[in-house]
Amino acid sequence: MAALLRGLRAGRLLRGLSSGKTVVAAPTSTTLQCSSLRRGFHCAALRLNDESKSDKHSASSSYSSSSSSSTTHDAYTSQQDFDPSSGDQEQDEEYETEEQLQARILTAALEFVPLHGWSMEAISAGAEAVGLSSASTGMFTNGAGDLVLHFISQCNSNLTEILAEQHNQVQLGQVEPKKTADFLRDAVETRLRMYIPYMESWPQAMSILLLPHNIPDSLKHLSTMVDDIWYYAGDRSTDMNWYTKRAVLTGLYNSTELVMLQDSSPDFQDTWTFLDNRIQDVTNMAVTAKQMQLTGEAVAQGLMGAAVTLKNLTGLNQKR
Amino acid sequence: MAASVRLLVRRLARLSHKKITSSAATVSCRPGCCLGPSSSRCISDTAEDRSTHFGFEKVPEAEKAKRVYKVFENVAQKYDVMNDAMSLGVHRLWKDMLLHVMHPQPGARLLDVAGGTGDISFRFLDYILYQQERRKRRAAASSQTPSWQDISDKYPTEDRPQESRAVVCDINKEMLKVGKQRADSMGITSGLSWVVGDAEELPFDDDQFDIYTIAFGIRNVTHIDQTLQEALRVLKPGGRFMCLEFSKVTNPVLAKLYDVYSFQVIPVLGEVIAGDWKSYQYLVESIRKFPDQEEFKGMIEDTGFFCVQYFNFTGGVVALHSGFKL
């Protein structure tokens, strides 16, 4: 299931690339070429780094595939360098440049959230931090919603990285595999800890996520996160369990998040205790459900036996 | 009475005659003023040989600027009144929408090209002022008593890096004069400058402005692509280019009504209110000669702007194009 979602995500990216071609035309002037090249290399290096867009400024290994020019990678490390060459620009690099640039602005804007809240002021401060004019905030038609959704997707990618890392370690045999309950607990705790720097303004962010035009996106992020956690927990179910497990984890996550909002204990201890108790409840529920099923079967059998005995006693069971 | 009626009838006949002849001439006058295929002609032709459109007329490029100058010199005094009369006041809504989409942050610097009487700049300064007051009010509401920090912040500082500034640039001195008079009567003293300049060759350094607007002016320039390139030059990285202009109406019924209104009512209004039929004839003709929404969007993208999009107002009568210098 998660693999299917991953395929969908890749398909969405490809669709975005193809639709991006209608937005940006091929550049013609030389100044444009220089600046595009500069950004082209920057974004090419970024693209090579990761799909999850978390690590933006680290130097990457050699990039050899689609660019036809043979200039060095130094162009992307300093924004002032112009490295004119005769490489031809691909339209999908331009498209990613705009998105990557928006992502960069939003990441820079996150630093100003404690000061300005989740708002256009934070985004314009972020744009200025990146070196662009505050007018570039006009690119974000959804305003604060863009910022919050970007942050959520960043947290989700971080979580996926951490879970993948742990999974690798388990596969290599360095670490013992955790039990499902412990795994879920740790995953939810890791994910919720990412909110701690923004805890004061988190209620504002949650209310922004609940705005009608943001609900589809926020639900999508929530469902992909829950799906990722279950995937790395080892769930490969293909029946009703798939839905029940994800519904349970969603409820768990949302309730813990709400508790975290008004938790004032040191290091949010109360929240983690609450999380433990809820996971215990879920485990108990599973056990109880099993027991109830067995009991029910036993009771049904007992009743059947009693009915047959009665029929025998009253003589109704005889075949004439 | 009969003489004036005859005059009107003759003018209408001339106008319809012009329309028929100009539609044949459109094909020939296109290459003169657009980009791309004309590059080969640039080497051989001089400015006098290349021709462009002035309304439905075909004129040498060198002459167009002069004639446009004369048009606006004539209409300057009655420009605002005519705007209200022709658009029935709706132009105010269009300009308000431009500001709303722009959503300028405090500290932004605006260059209002072809700003003429300063409509956009006045709205810009108002918007910024309103935003700042709203923020102050919100801050005051959240804190009951002002702390020493708030009080010290209110003292005026030497340099105000966050001061918003608007520069109105126009090629026509008469329009700027009218604008200055308006500013004086409105009591705006700071944050506004008036500069005479040609949109195709702006008298500013590179990377100066956060926002560049040109409202109902770009169809009057001789070379649209040069204007766009100048816009790209003077904008800061991250700056926004916004162009409000009359465009193609999408709805066919509305288009027919709009045509009738443009060609039958507007020049008459021009004659009655401003005493100038020809200028307003030029105005409605120049609207027809301007490229439509998609084509103009392509031109903006070719110049090098990113995230280009347009918004239609009043069913396509007016379109707002916006692009970013990234």
XYZ file of C-alpha atoms in Angstrom:
646
model
C 0.000 0.000 0.000
C 2.740 2.398 0.925
C 4.578 1.407 -2.199
C 1.474 2.295 -4.163
C 1.337 5.657 -2.444
C 4.972 6.179 -3.214
C 4.266 5.418 -6.844
C 1.406 7.908 -6.757
C 3.676 10.511 -5.303
C 6.249 9.933 -8.024
C 3.505 10.108 -10.609
C 2.329 13.371 -9.169
C 5.855 14.749 -9.410
C 6.110 13.699 -13.029
C 2.719 15.205 -13.801
C 3.839 18.380 -12.120
C 6.947 18.412 -14.287
C 4.965 18.005 -17.485
C 2.441 20.676 -16.547
C 5.300 22.934 -15.516
C 6.363 23.088 -19.127
C 3.385 25.258 -19.954
C 4.235 27.696 -17.210
C 7.821 28.522 -18.060
C 9.063 29.122 -21.573
C 12.574 28.407 -22.726
C 14.868 31.306 -21.860
C 16.351 33.282 -24.693
C 18.459 36.156 -23.368
C 21.972 35.572 -22.099
C 21.455 37.194 -18.714
C 18.537 34.895 -18.170
C 20.690 31.966 -19.202
C 23.348 32.899 -16.682
C 20.967 33.287 -13.812
C 19.088 30.170 -14.847
C 22.314 28.235 -15.105
C 23.307 29.356 -11.699
C 19.972 28.227 -10.361
C 19.949 25.211 -12.643
C 23.074 23.841 -11.030
C 21.814 24.758 -7.628
C 18.599 22.893 -8.153
C 20.262 20.041 -9.983
C 22.431 19.458 -6.974
C 19.410 19.720 -4.737
C 17.439 17.278 -6.837
C 20.210 14.752 -6.598
C 20.308 15.061 -2.844
C 16.936 13.794 -1.861
C 13.346 13.555 -2.783
C 12.340 14.651 0.650
C 13.821 18.152 0.367
C 15.180 18.210 3.863
C 18.863 18.873 3.378
C 19.198 21.840 1.097
C 22.724 23.145 1.202
C 25.064 20.203 1.453
C 27.433 19.523 -1.391
C 26.387 16.512 -3.383
C 28.226 13.821 -5.242
C 28.912 14.237 -8.931
C 25.936 15.005 -11.070
C 26.419 13.619 -14.492
C 23.106 12.749 -16.047
C 20.984 15.308 -17.838
C 22.984 18.509 -18.113
C 24.997 18.605 -21.293
C 27.446 21.302 -20.197
C 30.710 20.484 -18.476
C 31.068 23.368 -16.021
C 31.937 22.791 -12.400
C 29.675 22.704 -9.379
C 31.158 25.817 -7.886
C 28.417 27.852 -9.483
C 25.832 26.800 -6.947
C 27.797 27.419 -3.793
C 27.878 31.178 -4.140
C 24.912 33.090 -5.463
C 27.092 35.796 -6.969
C 28.886 33.546 -9.420
C 27.842 33.706 -13.013
C 29.222 30.854 -15.016
C 28.177 31.385 -18.599
C 28.448 28.335 -20.736
C 26.616 26.764 -23.575
C 24.680 24.202 -21.579
C 21.081 23.975 -22.626
C 18.435 24.390 -19.962
C 15.807 21.765 -19.490
C 12.368 22.973 -18.712
C 11.878 20.559 -15.824
C 14.942 22.045 -14.090
C 13.332 25.496 -14.296
C 10.109 24.154 -12.835
C 11.872 22.605 -9.925
C 13.802 25.785 -9.406
C 10.639 27.727 -8.704
C 9.342 25.089 -6.328
C 12.700 24.690 -4.677
C 12.964 28.423 -4.311
C 9.552 28.590 -2.704
C 10.563 25.752 -0.400
C 13.717 27.651 0.509
C 11.792 30.798 1.312
C 9.330 28.875 3.471
C 12.107 27.082 5.339
C 13.750 30.424 6.044
C 10.386 31.815 7.116
C 10.048 29.116 9.782
C 12.671 30.903 11.837
C 10.475 33.961 12.084
C 7.363 32.069 13.114
C 7.939 32.451 16.871
C 8.066 36.194 16.283
C 5.298 36.791 13.738
C 3.182 33.679 14.014
C 2.110 31.695 10.991
C 1.415 34.624 8.690
C 2.469 36.524 5.594
C 4.782 38.649 7.742
C 6.795 35.568 8.618
C 6.983 34.619 4.936
C 8.112 38.102 3.917
C 10.758 38.058 6.646
C 11.862 34.668 5.325
C 12.034 36.013 1.769
C 14.223 38.859 2.935
C 16.441 36.416 4.816
C 16.949 34.450 1.607
C 17.864 37.668 -0.192
C 14.680 38.332 -2.138
C 12.383 41.295 -1.980
C 9.327 41.052 0.260
C 7.162 41.335 -2.849
C 7.977 37.711 -3.663
C 5.476 36.666 -1.009
C 2.911 37.224 -3.747
C 3.936 33.815 -5.081
C 2.213 32.184 -2.133
C -1.437 32.501 -2.961
C -2.437 30.446 0.065
C -0.477 32.671 2.414
C -0.005 31.225 5.877
C -1.491 27.924 4.721
C 1.475 27.416 2.410
C 3.849 27.914 5.310
C 2.092 25.475 7.622
C 1.694 22.809 4.954
C 5.347 23.151 4.004
C 6.335 22.680 7.638
C 4.119 19.619 7.970
C 5.537 17.980 4.880
C 9.049 18.770 6.074
C 8.305 17.067 9.400
C 6.881 14.076 7.588
C 9.964 13.695 5.422
C 12.198 13.976 8.470
C 10.172 11.270 10.167
C 10.372 9.018 7.120
C 14.139 9.459 7.044
C 14.478 8.577 10.702
C 12.250 5.523 10.335
C 14.114 4.373 7.234
C 17.385 4.792 9.077
C 16.133 2.656 11.967
C 14.804 0.088 9.520
C 18.242 -0.141 7.878
C 19.891 -0.639 11.210
C 17.486 -3.454 12.043
C 18.122 -5.053 8.677
C 21.857 -4.862 9.182
C 21.344 -6.577 12.500
C 22.815 -3.738 14.544
C 19.640 -3.164 16.538
C 16.920 -5.435 17.831
C 13.517 -4.973 16.176
C 11.027 -3.248 18.440
C 7.602 -4.522 19.307
C 4.760 -2.867 17.441
C 3.448 -0.938 20.431
C 6.904 0.419 21.262
C 7.575 1.255 17.641
C 4.356 3.220 17.325
C 5.024 5.010 20.555
C 8.508 6.056 19.516
C 7.400 7.122 16.066
C 4.576 9.325 17.375
C 6.833 10.813 20.027
C 9.559 11.627 17.498
C 7.053 13.236 15.217
C 5.414 15.315 17.906
C 8.736 16.486 19.273
C 9.285 18.336 16.003
C 6.528 20.718 17.023
C 8.185 21.745 20.289
C 10.026 24.832 18.915
C 6.702 26.188 17.580
C 4.512 25.106 20.465
C 3.320 28.607 21.353
C 1.877 29.307 17.933
C 0.821 25.741 17.176
C -2.869 26.353 17.916
C -2.814 29.022 15.209
C -1.245 26.541 12.810
C -3.841 23.908 13.628
C -6.652 26.350 12.993
C -5.103 27.271 9.649
C -4.987 23.585 8.742
C -8.680 23.307 9.503
C -9.677 26.018 7.018
C -11.854 24.444 4.327
C -9.452 25.047 1.450
C -6.595 23.537 3.455
C -8.408 20.441 4.679
C -7.667 18.232 1.633
C -3.955 18.962 1.873
C -3.728 18.529 5.624
C -5.654 15.252 5.469
C -3.339 14.063 2.733
C -0.263 14.829 4.848
C -1.798 13.129 7.873
C -2.713 10.007 5.968
C 0.700 9.666 4.309
C 2.395 10.056 7.674
C 0.208 7.416 9.321
C 0.728 5.107 6.383
C 4.506 5.555 6.544
C 4.590 4.759 10.236
C 2.600 1.555 9.765
C 4.720 0.560 6.789
C 7.904 0.801 8.802
C 6.167 -0.945 11.708
C 5.930 -3.894 9.376
C 2.273 -3.839 8.454
C 1.614 -5.558 5.142
C -2.054 -6.310 5.633
C -4.377 -6.279 2.674
C -7.766 -6.642 4.345
C -9.932 -4.585 6.670
C -7.019 -4.409 9.082
C -5.314 -1.876 6.844
C -8.089 0.613 7.489
C -8.594 -0.155 11.164
C -4.905 0.124 11.955
C -4.559 3.481 10.256
C -7.751 4.782 11.823
C -6.476 3.769 15.261
C -3.121 5.447 14.738
C -4.773 8.592 13.415
C -6.945 8.819 16.506
C -3.909 8.192 18.681
C -1.864 10.868 16.984
C -4.579 13.516 16.982
C -5.507 13.028 20.617
C -1.878 13.138 21.698
C -1.328 16.303 19.701
C -4.263 17.958 21.435
C -2.967 16.923 24.853
C 0.433 18.298 23.913
C -1.086 21.693 23.191
C -1.991 22.345 26.782
C 0.763 20.378 28.452
C 3.011 22.359 30.724
C 5.001 19.585 32.381
C 8.794 19.491 31.935
C 9.723 18.021 28.551
C 6.066 17.210 27.964
C 6.177 14.159 30.251
C 2.425 14.175 30.692
C 1.948 13.907 26.960
C 4.174 10.857 26.656
C 2.418 9.260 29.615
C -0.900 9.895 27.906
C 0.493 8.336 24.742
C 1.629 5.262 26.657
C -1.760 4.839 28.239
C -3.580 5.148 24.920
C -1.331 2.571 23.283
C -1.935 0.316 26.253
C -5.659 0.820 25.726
C -5.352 -0.129 22.079
C -3.393 -3.266 22.890
C -5.869 -4.167 25.610
C -8.704 -3.559 23.205
C -7.210 -6.007 20.755
C -6.822 -8.637 23.491
C -10.294 -7.941 24.819
C -11.789 -8.195 21.375
C -10.195 -11.588 20.896
C -11.397 -12.758 24.287
C -14.876 -11.512 23.588
C -14.950 -13.403 20.355
C -13.926 -16.640 22.069
C -16.352 -16.066 24.912
C -19.079 -15.339 22.455
C -18.412 -18.568 20.617
C -18.384 -20.509 23.870
C -21.617 -18.909 25.010
C -23.241 -19.625 21.678
C -22.199 -23.261 21.885
C -23.520 -23.506 25.431
C -26.868 -22.075 24.404
C -27.100 -24.470 21.479
C -26.407 -27.383 23.834
C -29.082 -26.209 26.263
C -31.621 -25.876 23.470
C -30.933 -29.417 22.185
C -31.258 -30.826 25.716
C -34.579 -29.083 26.168
C -35.857 -30.437 22.898
C -34.773 -33.916 23.909
C -36.496 -33.598 27.265
C -39.774 -32.450 25.779
C -39.634 -35.141 23.153
C -39.692 -32.795 20.188
C -36.481 -34.169 18.787
C -37.688 -37.612 17.995
C -37.996 -38.613 14.447
C -41.279 -40.352 13.799
C -28.044 71.687 -35.203
C -28.067 69.991 -38.579
C -24.429 70.953 -39.086
C -23.315 69.251 -35.844
C -25.356 66.171 -36.692
C -23.725 66.087 -40.116
C -20.327 66.418 -38.431
C -21.062 63.510 -36.123
C -22.339 61.385 -39.003
C -19.233 62.194 -41.060
C -16.989 61.253 -38.137
C -18.833 57.981 -37.647
C -18.508 57.200 -41.339
C -14.800 57.965 -41.219
C -14.433 55.804 -38.172
C -16.153 52.796 -39.749
C -14.114 53.323 -42.902
C -10.951 53.332 -40.779
C -11.999 50.070 -39.156
C -12.393 48.332 -42.528
C -9.102 49.561 -43.950
C -7.177 48.931 -40.764
C -8.207 45.287 -40.539
C -6.472 44.778 -43.870
C -3.471 46.691 -42.625
C -3.131 44.761 -39.345
C -1.273 41.912 -40.984
C 1.341 44.210 -42.455
C 1.891 46.394 -39.411
C 2.308 43.465 -36.963
C 5.953 42.552 -37.781
C 7.045 46.103 -37.224
C 6.405 46.239 -33.552
C 6.718 42.696 -32.224
C 9.659 40.529 -31.224
C 11.013 37.450 -32.921
C 10.599 37.593 -36.688
C 11.500 41.264 -36.855
C 15.062 40.602 -35.729
C 16.247 40.227 -39.298
C 14.661 43.538 -40.188
C 16.436 45.310 -37.334
C 19.732 45.187 -39.171
C 18.491 46.653 -42.388
C 15.717 49.020 -41.303
C 15.922 52.261 -39.443
C 13.360 53.528 -36.984
C 11.673 55.556 -39.680
C 11.177 52.560 -41.955
C 9.785 50.311 -39.244
C 6.186 51.058 -38.534
C 3.908 50.325 -35.655
C 0.282 50.829 -34.825
C -1.216 53.992 -33.415
C -4.755 52.849 -32.800
C -5.830 51.469 -36.138
C -3.439 53.726 -38.006
C -0.036 52.682 -39.163
C 2.694 55.126 -38.209
C 6.497 55.112 -38.185
C 7.834 54.058 -34.816
C 9.605 57.308 -34.172
C 6.348 59.146 -34.524
C 4.251 57.010 -32.227
C 5.828 58.270 -29.029
C 5.277 61.864 -30.086
C 1.652 61.283 -30.937
C 0.981 59.433 -27.700
C 2.592 62.323 -25.848
C 0.278 64.744 -27.555
C -2.766 62.619 -26.777
C -2.027 62.612 -23.070
C -1.039 66.225 -23.051
C -4.499 67.011 -24.334
C -6.421 64.799 -21.950
C -4.356 65.409 -18.800
C -6.652 67.951 -17.205
C -9.800 65.909 -17.649
C -8.145 62.479 -17.296
C -9.663 61.460 -13.973
C -13.102 62.776 -14.820
C -13.072 60.908 -18.121
C -11.948 57.712 -16.402
C -14.917 57.848 -14.091
C -17.298 58.662 -16.912
C -16.077 56.019 -19.343
C -15.856 53.149 -16.888
C -18.776 54.298 -14.750
C -16.446 54.377 -11.786
C -15.404 50.738 -12.132
C -11.776 51.676 -12.769
C -11.520 52.399 -9.058
C -12.482 48.813 -8.316
C -9.910 47.531 -10.783
C -7.181 49.570 -9.149
C -8.303 48.432 -5.706
C -8.084 44.822 -6.896
C -4.557 45.493 -8.130
C -3.560 46.629 -4.667
C -5.343 43.707 -3.061
C -3.476 41.208 -5.223
C -0.229 43.085 -4.671
C -0.630 42.959 -0.866
C 2.454 45.100 -0.267
C 4.396 44.629 2.951
C 5.534 47.681 4.926
C 8.889 48.864 3.681
C 8.231 48.002 0.056
C 9.308 50.418 -2.672
C 6.937 50.890 -5.563
C 7.705 52.125 -9.046
C 4.514 53.231 -10.743
C 5.336 53.600 -14.427
C 2.940 55.526 -16.636
C 1.540 56.475 -13.267
C 0.369 59.808 -14.544
C -2.089 61.158 -12.048
C -0.888 58.822 -9.329
C -3.947 56.626 -8.672
C -1.939 53.501 -7.906
C 0.650 55.261 -5.760
C -1.946 56.939 -3.561
C -3.674 53.603 -3.015
C -0.311 51.964 -2.268
C 0.540 54.471 0.436
C -2.932 54.166 1.936
C -2.702 50.375 2.001
C 0.665 50.393 3.742
C -0.530 52.969 6.260
C -3.627 50.926 7.001
C -1.577 47.769 7.506
C 0.794 49.506 9.873
C -2.070 50.980 11.863
C -3.769 47.612 12.064
C -0.615 46.053 13.383
C -0.152 48.772 15.942
C -3.749 48.403 17.040
C -3.361 44.652 17.356
C -0.186 45.067 19.371
C -1.841 47.639 21.584
C -4.870 45.421 22.108
C -2.767 42.461 23.169
C -0.709 44.371 25.703
C -2.669 46.297 28.293
C -0.066 48.786 29.366
C 2.758 49.693 27.014
C 6.105 48.482 28.178
C 9.142 50.753 28.145
C 10.163 48.925 24.974
C 6.983 49.947 23.134
C 7.278 53.539 24.261
C 10.898 53.787 23.166
C 10.017 52.240 19.817
C 7.485 54.966 19.174
C 10.168 57.664 19.304
C 11.157 58.544 15.712
C 14.506 57.132 14.753
C 17.147 58.773 12.581
C 17.031 56.419 9.658
C 13.851 54.647 8.752
C 14.843 51.652 6.660
C 11.285 50.369 6.785
C 9.738 53.446 5.172
C 7.698 52.641 2.105
C 8.231 54.834 -0.879
C 6.372 55.226 -4.139
C 7.895 56.711 -7.263
C 5.560 57.849 -9.987
C 7.246 57.834 -13.362
C 5.612 59.158 -16.500
C 6.867 60.393 -19.836
C 4.304 63.171 -19.857
C 4.900 66.276 -17.753
C 1.287 67.381 -17.917
C 0.041 64.175 -16.345
C 2.630 64.448 -13.574
C 1.577 68.034 -12.951
C -2.019 66.979 -12.473
C -0.863 64.191 -10.182
C 1.188 66.561 -8.058
C -1.779 68.864 -7.686
C -3.871 65.934 -6.516
C -1.231 64.903 -4.005
C -1.081 68.413 -2.613
C -4.815 68.609 -2.276
C -4.878 65.220 -0.539
C -2.210 66.358 1.864
C 0.358 63.675 1.088
C 3.762 65.111 1.852
C 6.195 62.243 2.266
C 6.848 58.933 0.603
C 6.028 60.049 -2.921
C 8.305 61.157 -5.762
C 7.470 62.319 -9.256
C 9.931 61.490 -12.020
C 9.782 62.131 -15.732
C 10.975 59.090 -17.610
C 10.418 56.856 -20.609
C 9.174 53.367 -19.778
C 11.508 51.935 -22.430
C 14.515 53.598 -20.837
C 13.966 54.134 -17.150
C 16.203 56.638 -15.346
C 16.886 54.267 -12.457
C 19.669 51.927 -11.470
C 19.360 48.145 -11.480
C 17.717 46.290 -8.604
C 15.979 49.244 -7.073
C 12.328 48.453 -6.571
C 10.247 45.795 -4.892
C 7.178 46.279 -7.014
C 6.799 47.642 -10.531
C 3.335 48.504 -11.718
C 2.125 49.834 -15.008
C -1.587 50.495 -15.045
C -3.242 51.144 -18.401
C 0.031 52.396 -19.817
C 1.787 49.545 -21.521
C -0.393 49.579 -24.600
C 0.831 53.108 -25.328
C 4.538 52.274 -25.465
C 6.219 51.738 -28.794
C 8.193 48.642 -27.837
C 6.483 46.473 -25.280
C 9.394 44.053 -25.029
C 11.830 46.847 -24.191
C 9.492 48.058 -21.494
C 9.323 44.570 -20.040
C 13.091 44.278 -20.089
C 13.473 47.602 -18.322
C 10.988 46.386 -15.726
C 13.116 43.287 -15.205
C 16.208 45.432 -14.838
C 14.983 47.850 -12.195
C 13.303 45.213 -10.051
C 15.105 43.699 -7.103
C 15.536 39.917 -7.070
C 12.201 38.633 -5.818
C 10.496 41.763 -7.067
C 7.087 41.679 -8.647
C 5.942 43.031 -11.988
C 2.276 43.869 -12.214
C 0.486 45.136 -15.267
C -3.125 46.219 -15.326
C -4.389 46.604 -18.870
C -7.436 46.340 -21.045
C -7.625 42.955 -22.665
C -9.800 40.595 -24.692
C -13.267 39.972 -23.378
C -13.914 36.248 -23.157
C -17.709 36.227 -23.224
C -18.950 36.765 -26.825
C -22.147 38.575 -25.791
C -20.251 40.883 -23.503
C -17.664 41.368 -26.257
C -20.297 42.641 -28.658
C -21.727 45.038 -26.077
C -18.238 46.177 -25.162
C -17.391 46.865 -28.803
C -20.515 48.908 -29.314
C -19.884 50.821 -26.102
C -16.225 51.433 -26.957
C -16.705 52.725 -30.446
C -20.025 54.472 -30.186
C -20.167 55.878 -26.680
C -16.625 56.574 -25.519
C -15.460 58.919 -28.291
C -18.723 60.829 -27.941
C -18.117 61.162 -24.210
C -14.625 62.348 -25.007
C -15.976 65.025 -27.299
C -18.634 66.147 -24.859
C -16.619 66.154 -21.626
C -13.063 66.787 -22.737
C -13.622 68.262 -26.170
C -11.326 65.738 -27.789
C -12.783 63.040 -30.000
C -9.538 61.823 -31.561
C -7.726 61.061 -28.321
C -10.475 58.799 -27.116
C -10.756 57.222 -30.522
C -7.069 56.404 -30.190
C -7.708 54.991 -26.731
C -10.324 52.455 -27.779
C -8.389 51.516 -30.914
C -5.198 50.953 -28.969
C -7.081 48.570 -26.698
C -7.983 46.473 -29.735
C -4.367 46.383 -30.936
C -2.953 45.141 -27.651
C -2.152 41.387 -27.457
C -4.600 39.228 -25.549
C -4.088 37.666 -22.148
C -2.233 34.509 -23.167
C -0.032 36.261 -25.691
C 0.967 38.947 -23.242
C 1.660 36.292 -20.629
C 3.992 34.638 -23.137
C 5.769 37.927 -23.735
C 6.291 38.428 -20.016
C 7.667 34.909 -19.647
C 9.991 35.414 -22.604
C 11.460 38.471 -20.948
C 12.470 36.361 -17.991
C 9.789 36.623 -15.364
C 8.674 33.573 -13.406
C 5.372 32.437 -11.930
C 3.520 34.527 -14.482
C -0.233 34.510 -14.088
C -3.128 36.726 -15.004
C -6.470 37.572 -13.464
C -9.452 38.710 -15.503
C -11.650 41.457 -14.162
C -15.103 42.325 -15.428
C -15.178 39.323 -17.723
C -11.867 40.086 -19.415
C -12.339 43.793 -20.015
C -9.305 44.304 -17.803
C -6.560 41.790 -17.068
C -3.948 41.915 -14.339
C -0.702 40.180 -15.279
C 1.810 39.417 -12.572
C 5.334 38.012 -12.762
C 8.316 37.675 -10.462
C 11.978 38.344 -11.002
C 13.564 35.343 -9.323
